[in-house]
Short mmCIF file of C-alpha atoms and ligand atoms in Angstrom, two decimals:
data_model
loop_
_atom_site.label_atom_id
_atom_site.label_comp_id
_atom_site.label_asym_id
_atom_site.label_seq_id
_atom_site.Cartn_x
_atom_site.Cartn_y
_atom_site.Cartn_z
CA MET A 1 93.81 18.16 -118.07
CA ARG A 2 95.21 16.87 -114.90
CA HIS A 3 98.53 17.33 -113.39
CA ILE A 4 99.69 14.76 -111.15
CA ALA A 5 103.08 14.47 -109.27
CA ILE A 6 104.27 11.21 -107.90
CA VAL A 7 107.18 11.39 -105.13
CA GLY A 8 109.05 8.39 -105.46
CA SER A 9 109.84 6.04 -108.45
CA GLY A 10 110.26 2.65 -106.89
CA PRO A 11 107.32 0.06 -107.16
CA ALA A 12 104.62 2.07 -105.61
CA GLY A 13 105.42 5.28 -107.70
CA TYR A 14 105.54 3.24 -111.10
CA TYR A 15 102.17 1.02 -110.51
CA THR A 16 100.36 4.74 -109.41
CA ALA A 17 101.89 6.00 -112.74
CA GLU A 18 100.52 3.35 -114.81
CA ALA A 19 97.51 3.43 -113.30
CA ALA A 20 96.98 7.01 -113.93
CA ALA A 21 98.24 6.57 -117.57
CA ARG A 22 95.23 3.82 -117.96
CA LYS A 23 92.67 5.88 -116.69
CA TRP A 24 93.31 9.38 -118.27
CA GLY A 25 94.98 8.34 -121.40
CA ASP A 26 95.75 11.82 -123.20
CA ASP A 27 94.04 13.75 -120.05
CA VAL A 28 96.60 13.55 -118.13
CA ARG A 29 100.35 14.60 -117.38
CA ILE A 30 102.37 12.72 -114.69
CA ASP A 31 105.57 13.50 -113.29
CA VAL A 32 107.36 10.73 -111.17
CA ILE A 33 109.70 12.46 -109.31
CA ASP A 34 112.89 11.02 -107.40
CA ARG A 35 115.36 12.35 -105.02
CA LEU A 36 117.85 10.38 -106.84
CA PRO A 37 118.92 10.35 -110.37
CA VAL A 38 118.16 6.73 -111.14
CA PRO A 39 114.68 5.42 -110.79
CA TYR A 40 113.35 2.17 -109.32
CA GLY A 41 113.45 2.59 -105.64
CA LEU A 42 113.89 -0.62 -103.90
CA ILE A 43 114.07 -2.53 -107.14
CA ARG A 44 117.70 -1.30 -107.83
CA THR A 45 118.69 -0.40 -104.03
CA GLY A 46 116.44 -3.01 -101.95
CA VAL A 47 115.70 -6.41 -103.98
CA ALA A 48 118.85 -8.64 -103.18
CA PRO A 49 121.44 -8.35 -105.83
CA ASP A 50 121.74 -12.09 -106.47
CA HIS A 51 117.51 -12.09 -107.15
CA GLN A 52 118.06 -10.57 -110.68
CA SER A 53 114.55 -12.07 -111.91
CA ILE A 54 112.77 -10.32 -109.42
CA LYS A 55 114.40 -6.96 -110.81
CA LYS A 56 113.16 -7.74 -114.25
CA VAL A 57 109.63 -5.94 -112.91
CA SER A 58 111.60 -2.86 -113.77
CA LEU A 59 110.63 -3.64 -117.35
CA ARG A 60 107.43 -2.75 -116.86
CA TYR A 61 108.00 0.12 -115.13
CA GLU A 62 110.11 1.69 -117.91
CA LYS A 63 107.39 0.71 -120.22
CA THR A 64 105.15 3.09 -118.22
CA ALA A 65 107.94 5.62 -118.03
CA LEU A 66 108.43 5.70 -121.89
CA THR A 67 104.68 6.39 -122.10
CA GLU A 68 104.05 9.76 -123.57
CA ASN A 69 102.19 11.50 -120.88
CA VAL A 70 104.43 9.90 -118.18
CA ARG A 71 107.62 11.70 -117.26
CA PHE A 72 110.86 11.03 -114.87
CA VAL A 73 112.03 13.94 -113.22
CA GLY A 74 115.11 12.65 -110.98
CA ASN A 75 117.58 14.46 -108.72
CA VAL A 76 114.79 16.62 -106.90
CA ASN A 77 114.30 16.36 -103.46
CA VAL A 78 110.71 17.28 -102.42
CA GLY A 79 110.83 18.85 -99.50
CA SER A 80 114.13 20.92 -100.03
CA ASP A 81 114.75 21.68 -103.57
CA VAL A 82 111.00 22.37 -104.14
CA SER A 83 108.25 22.74 -101.34
CA VAL A 84 105.41 20.44 -100.93
CA THR A 85 103.16 24.05 -101.12
CA GLU A 86 104.87 24.65 -104.37
CA LEU A 87 103.75 21.38 -105.85
CA ARG A 88 100.24 21.68 -104.59
CA ASP A 89 100.00 25.14 -106.68
CA LEU A 90 101.41 23.19 -109.73
CA TYR A 91 99.71 19.66 -109.54
CA ASP A 92 96.05 18.64 -109.11
CA ALA A 93 97.49 15.42 -106.98
CA ILE A 94 100.50 14.96 -105.32
CA ILE A 95 101.19 11.27 -104.63
CA PHE A 96 103.60 10.24 -101.91
CA ALA A 97 105.30 6.93 -102.97
CA THR A 98 108.54 7.35 -100.90
CA GLY A 99 108.64 4.38 -99.25
CA ALA A 100 110.01 3.56 -95.55
CA PRO A 101 113.77 4.33 -96.12
CA ASN A 102 114.77 4.31 -92.44
CA ASP A 103 115.64 1.65 -90.31
CA ARG A 104 113.46 1.24 -86.99
CA ARG A 105 115.79 1.10 -84.25
CA LEU A 106 115.69 -1.71 -81.33
CA GLY A 107 116.05 1.12 -78.62
CA LEU A 108 118.91 -0.91 -76.75
CA ASP A 109 121.79 0.44 -74.95
CA GLY A 110 125.11 -0.31 -77.34
CA GLU A 111 122.79 0.02 -80.22
CA GLU A 112 125.15 2.88 -81.16
CA LEU A 113 128.47 0.89 -81.03
CA ASP A 114 130.81 0.48 -84.46
CA ASN A 115 129.63 -2.36 -86.22
CA VAL A 116 125.86 -2.34 -85.50
CA HIS A 117 123.91 -1.62 -88.38
CA GLY A 118 120.42 -1.22 -89.76
CA SER A 119 119.17 -3.25 -92.81
CA ALA A 120 118.15 -0.17 -94.86
CA GLU A 121 122.03 1.23 -94.38
CA PHE A 122 123.35 -2.30 -94.57
CA VAL A 123 121.44 -3.62 -97.63
CA GLY A 124 121.82 0.02 -99.30
CA TRP A 125 125.53 -0.42 -99.05
CA TYR A 126 125.92 -3.87 -100.94
CA ASN A 127 123.25 -2.43 -103.18
CA GLY A 128 125.17 0.70 -104.09
CA HIS A 129 122.51 3.47 -102.38
CA PRO A 130 124.62 6.45 -102.72
CA GLN A 131 123.35 7.55 -99.06
CA PHE A 132 124.91 4.45 -97.38
CA ALA A 133 127.97 3.26 -100.11
CA ALA A 134 130.57 4.73 -97.34
CA LEU A 135 128.97 2.31 -94.53
CA ASP A 136 132.20 0.32 -94.50
CA PRO A 137 131.13 -2.49 -92.07
CA ASP A 138 133.92 -4.89 -90.85
CA PHE A 139 133.85 -8.66 -91.52
CA SER A 140 137.11 -9.32 -89.79
CA GLY A 141 135.36 -11.31 -86.72
CA ARG A 142 134.05 -14.52 -86.87
CA HIS A 143 130.58 -13.61 -85.63
CA ALA A 144 127.17 -11.92 -86.92
CA VAL A 145 124.29 -11.86 -85.43
CA VAL A 146 121.16 -10.70 -87.34
CA VAL A 147 118.16 -9.71 -85.40
CA GLY A 148 114.61 -10.45 -87.01
CA MET A 149 112.73 -13.38 -88.65
CA GLY A 150 111.99 -11.77 -91.97
CA ASN A 151 112.99 -12.20 -95.82
CA VAL A 152 115.19 -8.97 -95.12
CA ALA A 153 117.26 -11.22 -92.33
CA LEU A 154 117.56 -13.77 -94.96
CA ASP A 155 118.98 -11.84 -97.56
CA VAL A 156 121.49 -10.49 -95.38
CA ALA A 157 122.33 -14.02 -93.92
CA ARG A 158 122.66 -15.29 -97.48
CA ILE A 159 124.67 -12.37 -98.98
CA LEU A 160 126.95 -12.88 -95.74
CA SER A 161 127.23 -16.46 -96.74
CA LYS A 162 128.01 -16.57 -100.60
CA THR A 163 130.88 -17.12 -102.31
CA ASP A 164 132.21 -14.92 -105.36
CA ALA A 165 131.31 -17.44 -107.47
CA GLU A 166 127.81 -17.61 -106.05
CA LEU A 167 127.52 -14.00 -106.69
CA ASP A 168 128.53 -14.25 -110.20
CA GLY A 169 125.89 -12.79 -112.55
CA SER A 170 124.63 -10.49 -109.32
CA ASP A 171 124.96 -6.54 -109.26
CA ILE A 172 126.36 -6.58 -105.92
CA VAL A 173 128.48 -3.72 -106.23
CA ALA A 174 132.10 -3.49 -106.60
CA HIS A 175 132.98 -2.07 -103.06
CA ALA A 176 130.67 -4.88 -101.27
CA LEU A 177 132.20 -7.62 -103.07
CA ASP A 178 135.93 -6.89 -102.29
CA ALA A 179 134.94 -6.16 -98.70
CA LEU A 180 132.86 -9.75 -98.51
CA ARG A 181 135.95 -11.15 -100.03
CA GLY A 182 137.98 -11.00 -96.53
CA SER A 183 135.03 -11.82 -94.59
CA ARG A 184 136.40 -14.26 -91.72
CA LEU A 185 132.60 -14.91 -90.22
CA GLU A 186 131.95 -18.18 -88.93
CA THR A 187 128.47 -18.03 -87.80
CA ILE A 188 125.52 -16.05 -88.52
CA THR A 189 122.78 -15.99 -85.94
CA ILE A 190 119.54 -15.28 -86.77
CA VAL A 191 117.76 -14.15 -83.48
CA GLY A 192 113.94 -14.04 -83.34
CA ARG A 193 111.96 -13.13 -80.45
CA ARG A 194 109.42 -15.44 -81.42
CA GLY A 195 109.28 -18.92 -82.18
CA PRO A 196 109.17 -20.95 -85.80
CA HIS A 197 105.58 -20.41 -85.98
CA GLN A 198 105.80 -16.71 -85.91
CA ILE A 199 108.30 -16.12 -88.61
CA MET A 200 107.84 -13.78 -91.67
CA MET A 201 110.20 -15.68 -94.03
CA THR A 202 108.86 -17.03 -97.13
CA PRO A 203 109.37 -20.90 -98.40
CA LYS A 204 111.45 -19.72 -101.44
CA GLU A 205 113.48 -17.34 -99.50
CA LEU A 206 114.06 -20.00 -96.73
CA GLY A 207 114.91 -22.65 -98.95
CA GLU A 208 117.97 -20.71 -100.69
CA LEU A 209 119.88 -21.35 -97.39
CA MET A 210 119.86 -25.36 -98.06
CA HIS A 211 121.92 -24.60 -101.60
CA LEU A 212 124.98 -22.59 -100.05
CA GLU A 213 128.20 -23.46 -101.19
CA ARG A 214 130.08 -22.88 -98.13
CA ALA A 215 127.26 -22.36 -95.43
CA SER A 216 124.79 -24.37 -93.44
CA PRO A 217 121.20 -23.40 -91.89
CA LYS A 218 120.93 -25.31 -88.18
CA VAL A 219 117.73 -25.32 -86.15
CA ASP A 220 118.01 -26.84 -82.66
CA PRO A 221 114.65 -29.86 -82.98
CA ALA A 222 114.04 -28.58 -79.28
CA ASP A 223 112.78 -25.42 -80.68
CA LEU A 224 110.01 -26.92 -82.89
CA PRO A 225 106.34 -27.32 -81.64
CA PRO A 226 105.25 -30.69 -82.43
CA GLU A 227 104.68 -31.44 -86.10
CA GLY A 228 100.85 -31.74 -85.67
CA ASP A 229 100.98 -28.39 -84.61
CA ASP A 230 101.89 -27.28 -88.49
CA ALA A 231 98.29 -28.28 -89.34
CA ILE A 232 96.92 -25.05 -88.39
CA LEU A 233 99.08 -22.56 -90.11
CA GLU A 234 98.67 -20.94 -93.59
CA PRO A 235 100.31 -22.61 -96.60
CA GLY A 236 102.85 -20.73 -97.14
CA LEU A 237 104.15 -20.48 -93.51
CA ARG A 238 103.61 -24.15 -93.31
CA LYS A 239 106.06 -24.72 -95.87
CA SER A 240 108.65 -22.24 -94.47
CA VAL A 241 108.15 -24.28 -91.17
CA THR A 242 108.77 -27.57 -92.69
CA LEU A 243 111.84 -26.36 -94.24
CA LEU A 244 112.77 -25.34 -90.03
CA ARG A 245 112.34 -29.39 -89.79
CA GLU A 246 114.58 -29.96 -92.72
CA PHE A 247 117.19 -27.58 -91.34
CA ALA A 248 117.12 -29.33 -87.84
CA ALA A 249 117.46 -32.82 -89.33
CA ILE A 250 120.92 -31.75 -90.75
CA PRO A 251 123.66 -33.45 -88.90
CA GLU A 252 126.35 -32.01 -86.76
CA SER A 253 128.86 -33.36 -89.33
CA ILE A 254 127.36 -31.29 -92.46
CA HIS A 255 127.95 -27.98 -90.30
CA GLY A 256 131.36 -29.02 -89.55
CA GLU A 257 131.94 -29.32 -93.10
CA THR A 258 130.63 -25.62 -93.98
CA PRO A 259 132.96 -23.15 -93.00
CA ILE A 260 129.70 -20.87 -92.11
CA THR A 261 126.82 -22.29 -89.93
CA ILE A 262 123.69 -19.88 -90.04
CA GLU A 263 121.79 -20.78 -86.88
CA PHE A 264 118.48 -19.98 -86.06
CA ASP A 265 117.97 -18.75 -82.48
CA PHE A 266 114.39 -18.57 -81.84
CA PHE A 267 112.51 -17.31 -78.53
CA ALA A 268 115.40 -14.68 -78.04
CA ASN A 269 114.61 -10.90 -77.73
CA PRO A 270 117.98 -8.80 -77.74
CA THR A 271 118.00 -6.16 -74.46
CA ALA A 272 121.40 -4.90 -74.93
CA MET A 273 124.43 -4.71 -76.97
CA ARG A 274 128.08 -4.99 -75.42
CA GLY A 275 131.18 -3.62 -76.81
CA LYS A 276 134.65 -3.44 -76.75
CA ASP A 277 136.87 -0.44 -77.58
CA GLY A 278 134.09 1.10 -79.04
CA LYS A 279 133.14 -1.78 -81.44
CA VAL A 280 130.41 -4.17 -80.90
CA ALA A 281 130.93 -7.66 -79.21
CA ALA A 282 128.14 -9.46 -77.70
CA VAL A 283 124.40 -9.00 -78.03
CA THR A 284 122.56 -9.96 -74.71
CA VAL A 285 119.24 -11.56 -75.54
CA GLU A 286 116.41 -12.87 -72.96
CA ARG A 287 114.85 -16.14 -73.35
CA THR A 288 110.89 -15.75 -74.21
CA THR A 289 107.99 -17.70 -74.33
CA ILE A 290 105.03 -17.02 -76.54
CA GLU A 291 101.61 -16.26 -74.80
CA LYS A 292 98.95 -14.93 -77.10
CA GLY A 293 100.95 -14.95 -79.92
CA ARG A 294 103.43 -12.04 -78.18
CA ALA A 295 106.64 -12.46 -76.86
CA VAL A 296 107.04 -12.52 -72.87
CA GLY A 297 110.54 -12.38 -71.13
CA THR A 298 111.43 -15.12 -68.69
CA GLY A 299 114.20 -13.11 -67.14
CA GLU A 300 116.82 -15.78 -68.44
CA THR A 301 119.38 -14.08 -70.46
CA TYR A 302 122.89 -15.40 -72.28
CA ASP A 303 125.06 -13.38 -74.50
CA LEU A 304 125.80 -14.09 -78.04
CA LEU A 305 129.13 -13.34 -79.44
CA ALA A 306 128.48 -10.39 -82.22
CA ASP A 307 131.56 -8.89 -84.13
CA LEU A 308 129.01 -7.30 -86.67
CA VAL A 309 125.34 -6.89 -85.89
CA VAL A 310 122.32 -6.41 -88.33
CA THR A 311 119.24 -5.31 -87.47
CA CYS A 312 116.50 -6.76 -89.74
CA ILE A 313 113.11 -5.65 -88.03
CA GLY A 314 111.49 -3.02 -90.30
CA TYR A 315 111.59 0.37 -91.40
CA HIS A 316 109.85 3.91 -91.19
CA SER A 317 109.28 6.52 -93.78
CA SER A 318 110.46 10.10 -93.85
CA PRO A 319 108.34 12.75 -92.80
CA ILE A 320 108.38 15.92 -95.45
CA ASP A 321 107.81 19.32 -94.61
CA GLY A 322 104.13 20.54 -95.20
CA VAL A 323 102.56 16.81 -95.04
CA PRO A 324 101.10 15.26 -91.78
CA PHE A 325 103.35 12.63 -90.28
CA ASP A 326 102.52 10.12 -87.86
CA GLU A 327 105.56 9.61 -86.00
CA ARG A 328 104.40 6.84 -83.95
CA ALA A 329 103.27 4.70 -86.83
CA GLY A 330 106.38 6.26 -88.79
CA ARG A 331 104.18 6.81 -92.00
CA PHE A 332 101.78 9.43 -93.53
CA PRO A 333 98.44 9.51 -91.65
CA ASN A 334 95.93 8.50 -94.26
CA GLU A 335 92.37 7.44 -95.08
CA ASP A 336 92.75 4.91 -98.06
CA GLY A 337 95.49 6.84 -99.13
CA ARG A 338 94.22 10.31 -98.60
CA ILE A 339 96.21 12.64 -96.31
CA LEU A 340 94.78 16.03 -97.25
CA PRO A 341 92.80 17.33 -100.16
CA GLY A 342 95.44 17.36 -103.13
CA LEU A 343 97.89 15.25 -100.75
CA TYR A 344 97.66 11.04 -101.39
CA CYS A 345 100.17 8.42 -100.14
CA VAL A 346 100.45 5.12 -101.76
CA GLY A 347 102.88 2.10 -100.87
CA TRP A 348 105.22 1.43 -97.95
CA ALA A 349 104.51 5.48 -96.84
CA LYS A 350 100.71 4.46 -96.78
CA ARG A 351 100.63 1.10 -95.31
CA GLY A 352 104.20 0.26 -93.80
CA PRO A 353 106.62 -1.98 -94.71
CA THR A 354 104.80 -4.86 -95.65
CA GLY A 355 103.54 -7.13 -98.54
CA THR A 356 105.38 -8.03 -101.79
CA ILE A 357 106.67 -5.91 -104.64
CA GLY A 358 103.01 -7.20 -106.23
CA THR A 359 101.14 -5.86 -103.30
CA ASN A 360 101.98 -1.83 -104.71
CA ARG A 361 99.99 -2.64 -107.76
CA PRO A 362 96.54 -2.97 -106.54
CA ASP A 363 97.53 -0.05 -103.88
CA GLY A 364 98.44 2.17 -106.91
CA TYR A 365 95.36 1.51 -108.78
CA ALA A 366 93.10 2.03 -105.82
CA VAL A 367 94.82 5.39 -105.27
CA ILE A 368 93.91 6.56 -108.53
CA ASP A 369 90.28 5.96 -108.21
CA ILE A 370 90.17 7.77 -105.30
CA VAL A 371 92.03 11.11 -107.05
CA ASN A 372 89.44 10.51 -109.49
CA ASP A 373 86.66 10.77 -107.42
CA ASP A 374 88.43 13.61 -105.84
CA ILE A 375 89.70 15.76 -108.90
CA GLY A 376 87.17 15.14 -111.70
CA MET A 377 88.50 16.65 -114.75
CA GLY A 378 91.26 18.42 -112.75
CA GLY A 379 91.61 22.40 -112.15
CA ARG A 380 93.43 25.15 -114.06
CA LYS A 381 96.80 24.19 -112.64
CA ARG A 382 100.35 24.39 -114.55
CA GLY A 383 101.70 21.31 -114.14
CA ARG A 384 104.87 20.36 -115.36
CA GLU A 385 105.46 23.93 -117.53
CA GLY A 386 105.37 25.82 -114.02
CA PHE A 387 107.62 22.87 -112.36
CA ASP A 388 110.25 23.45 -115.10
CA GLU A 389 110.50 27.18 -114.74
CA LEU A 390 110.93 26.52 -111.10
CA ALA A 391 113.78 24.27 -111.72
CA VAL A 392 115.50 26.68 -114.09
CA GLU A 393 115.05 29.53 -111.52
CA ARG A 394 116.89 27.14 -109.02
CA GLY A 395 119.40 25.36 -111.02
CA ILE A 396 117.99 22.07 -110.56
CA ASP A 397 119.87 19.70 -112.77
CA ILE A 398 117.06 17.58 -113.81
CA VAL A 399 117.55 13.90 -114.88
CA THR A 400 114.86 12.74 -117.67
CA PHE A 401 114.40 9.21 -118.50
CA ARG A 402 116.59 9.61 -121.48
CA ASP A 403 119.44 10.51 -119.19
CA TRP A 404 118.83 7.73 -116.92
CA GLN A 405 118.86 5.53 -120.08
CA LYS A 406 122.58 6.85 -120.48
CA ILE A 407 123.38 6.36 -117.04
CA GLU A 408 122.08 2.67 -117.29
CA GLN A 409 124.35 1.92 -120.36
CA ALA A 410 127.17 3.26 -118.69
CA GLU A 411 126.55 0.96 -115.85
CA GLU A 412 125.80 -1.56 -118.24
CA ALA A 413 129.14 -0.76 -119.99
CA ALA A 414 131.43 -1.14 -116.76
CA ALA A 415 129.78 -4.21 -115.44
CA ARG A 416 132.14 -7.27 -114.91
CA ALA A 417 132.06 -10.53 -116.66
CA GLY A 418 128.73 -11.97 -116.11
CA ALA A 419 127.24 -8.89 -114.18
CA PRO A 420 124.22 -7.14 -115.73
CA ARG A 421 125.55 -4.01 -114.25
CA GLU A 422 128.29 -1.85 -112.31
CA LYS A 423 126.36 0.66 -110.32
CA PHE A 424 127.31 4.09 -109.95
CA VAL A 425 127.39 4.38 -105.78
CA ASP A 426 127.47 8.30 -105.84
CA ILE A 427 125.48 11.02 -107.12
CA ALA A 428 127.91 12.98 -108.99
CA SER A 429 129.31 10.05 -111.02
CA MET A 430 125.51 9.39 -112.18
CA ILE A 431 125.03 13.04 -113.00
CA ALA A 432 128.70 12.94 -115.11
CA ALA A 433 127.38 9.78 -116.85
CA LYS A 434 124.07 11.34 -118.28
CA GLY A 435 126.67 13.74 -119.80
CA LYS A 436 124.93 17.68 -120.64
P1 LIG B 1 108.93 -8.68 -91.59
O1 LIG B 1 108.71 -9.35 -92.97
O2 LIG B 1 108.11 -7.43 -90.78
O3 LIG B 1 110.08 -8.81 -90.37
C1 LIG B 1 110.57 -8.09 -89.23
C2 LIG B 1 111.34 -9.22 -88.29
O4 LIG B 1 111.44 -8.50 -87.29
C3 LIG B 1 110.03 -9.95 -87.56
O5 LIG B 1 110.66 -11.32 -87.64
C4 LIG B 1 109.74 -8.97 -86.26
O6 LIG B 1 109.52 -9.95 -85.59
C5 LIG B 1 111.12 -8.68 -86.08
N1 LIG B 1 110.87 -7.65 -85.39
C6 LIG B 1 110.30 -6.22 -84.98
N2 LIG B 1 110.66 -5.53 -84.16
C7 LIG B 1 111.48 -6.15 -83.45
C8 LIG B 1 111.93 -6.14 -81.94
N3 LIG B 1 111.99 -4.63 -81.50
N4 LIG B 1 112.68 -7.05 -81.27
C9 LIG B 1 112.95 -8.29 -81.87
N5 LIG B 1 112.57 -8.66 -83.35
C10 LIG B 1 111.63 -7.62 -83.97
O7 LIG B 1 110.41 -7.12 -92.27
P2 LIG B 1 111.44 -7.59 -93.08
O8 LIG B 1 112.17 -8.55 -93.03
O9 LIG B 1 112.37 -6.10 -93.29
O10 LIG B 1 110.63 -7.33 -94.55
C11 LIG B 1 109.86 -6.16 -95.02
C12 LIG B 1 108.68 -5.93 -96.27
O11 LIG B 1 109.66 -6.55 -97.25
C13 LIG B 1 108.48 -7.62 -95.83
O12 LIG B 1 106.74 -7.80 -96.24
C14 LIG B 1 109.32 -8.81 -96.37
O13 LIG B 1 108.28 -10.15 -96.98
C15 LIG B 1 109.68 -7.86 -97.80
N6 LIG B 1 110.47 -8.69 -98.80
C16 LIG B 1 110.51 -9.49 -99.23
C17 LIG B 1 111.34 -10.22 -99.87
C18 LIG B 1 111.41 -11.31 -101.06
O14 LIG B 1 110.10 -11.52 -101.06
N7 LIG B 1 112.23 -11.88 -101.32
C19 LIG B 1 112.61 -9.93 -99.31
C20 LIG B 1 113.09 -8.83 -98.44
C21 LIG B 1 111.71 -8.12 -97.98
P3 LIG B 1 107.95 -10.01 -84.77
O15 LIG B 1 107.09 -10.85 -85.51
O16 LIG B 1 107.88 -10.92 -83.76
O17 LIG B 1 107.56 -8.65 -84.78
#
């Protein structure tokens, strides 16, 4: 019998569990451990609440979770509730699928001012992640600056722009919906240090900006390279740039008609944030040019008014006691997912915060092939039996998949009209909902 612990129950965790269950059938026991009492990681707390069709991928993970030899072990923090050394005694392989839950920082003066938020905390806030539910961003100002030109920046700009009616059918949490109702934002400036040809935004997500009820996207035609230059771009990026050209063609009168304008500010590298009474008021940016694909400062600076700033510039993983960590790269050092004998990583914890949800599938299958080469038939570990003894000894209130289903039912029952669920945003309420 092989005993496998997967730490993290997001896409990387569940694709890996699926791969392990398929590879070894009855000859494996898989524990998917999560620090939260609820599964699915970024599907629950990262994917935008108005992208419900993407969230449906969790049905596939549910199927895996309900496989007989797979179990969900929620509400257990590896590193504090149980140590990695203890897990190594119990399991043949421990696979970290812990993602990259922490915001990268710009490292600028003024970044600590009030109402400057990283996207992990801001997205976590509107998605009801218990760690960020108390964030309380302030929408009383007129100007927001969103730093970064990736899909997370688009998610943030779109959620800041949508009306109540446009959020019908989403699972945005009540505290965020209430706060956004009072928003007085008029401009949302998406700032990129490079140009239109270097954006990380994908066409579907970019195209959504064209269909917002009260907001219109604005691109300065002068920022766009000659149209003929688009021919060298790969097809997805070319489509995105074509959309930017469409935004550039929107007449000024339309921007006058929509209460919110989403402005793209290219070739603009933030260099400082300035505040008033402790709260952010402006972002200073330096004009850049592109040399060999890199943004190079020109020395020319200007200020963007900013009552709210959300930085969407990527993430890093969390170190865990007993596991080597590469501080500079912000993830576990690994070779094809191998960290040390018996320790592996997968997904963003392995390769950094890139790719789509689906990228995690081949990743999960590949790491299981490697684990298979390393552990053969498995050893004499005690696996979940030993883990459960430890949990009882420590008084850890493990949340099982059956418990999660009770939490899920309670969230569905509490949903406002048209919404799929109203999430619990604190751990105590989740635990209470599962009952005894
Ligand atoms: P991303 O795609 O890597 O974009 C990060 C952006 O931040 C880039 O424009 C980057 O500019 C900029 N940036 C990084 N460091 C910076 C700095 N120091 N100063 C100024 N700008 C900086 O990251 P993401 O938007 O966080 O997305 C993470 C992953 O999740 C991506 O794979 C994304 O596609 C995926 N995702 C997908 C969806 C979806 O499919 N609907 C939604 C959300 C996220 P440079 O290019 O110049 O470095």
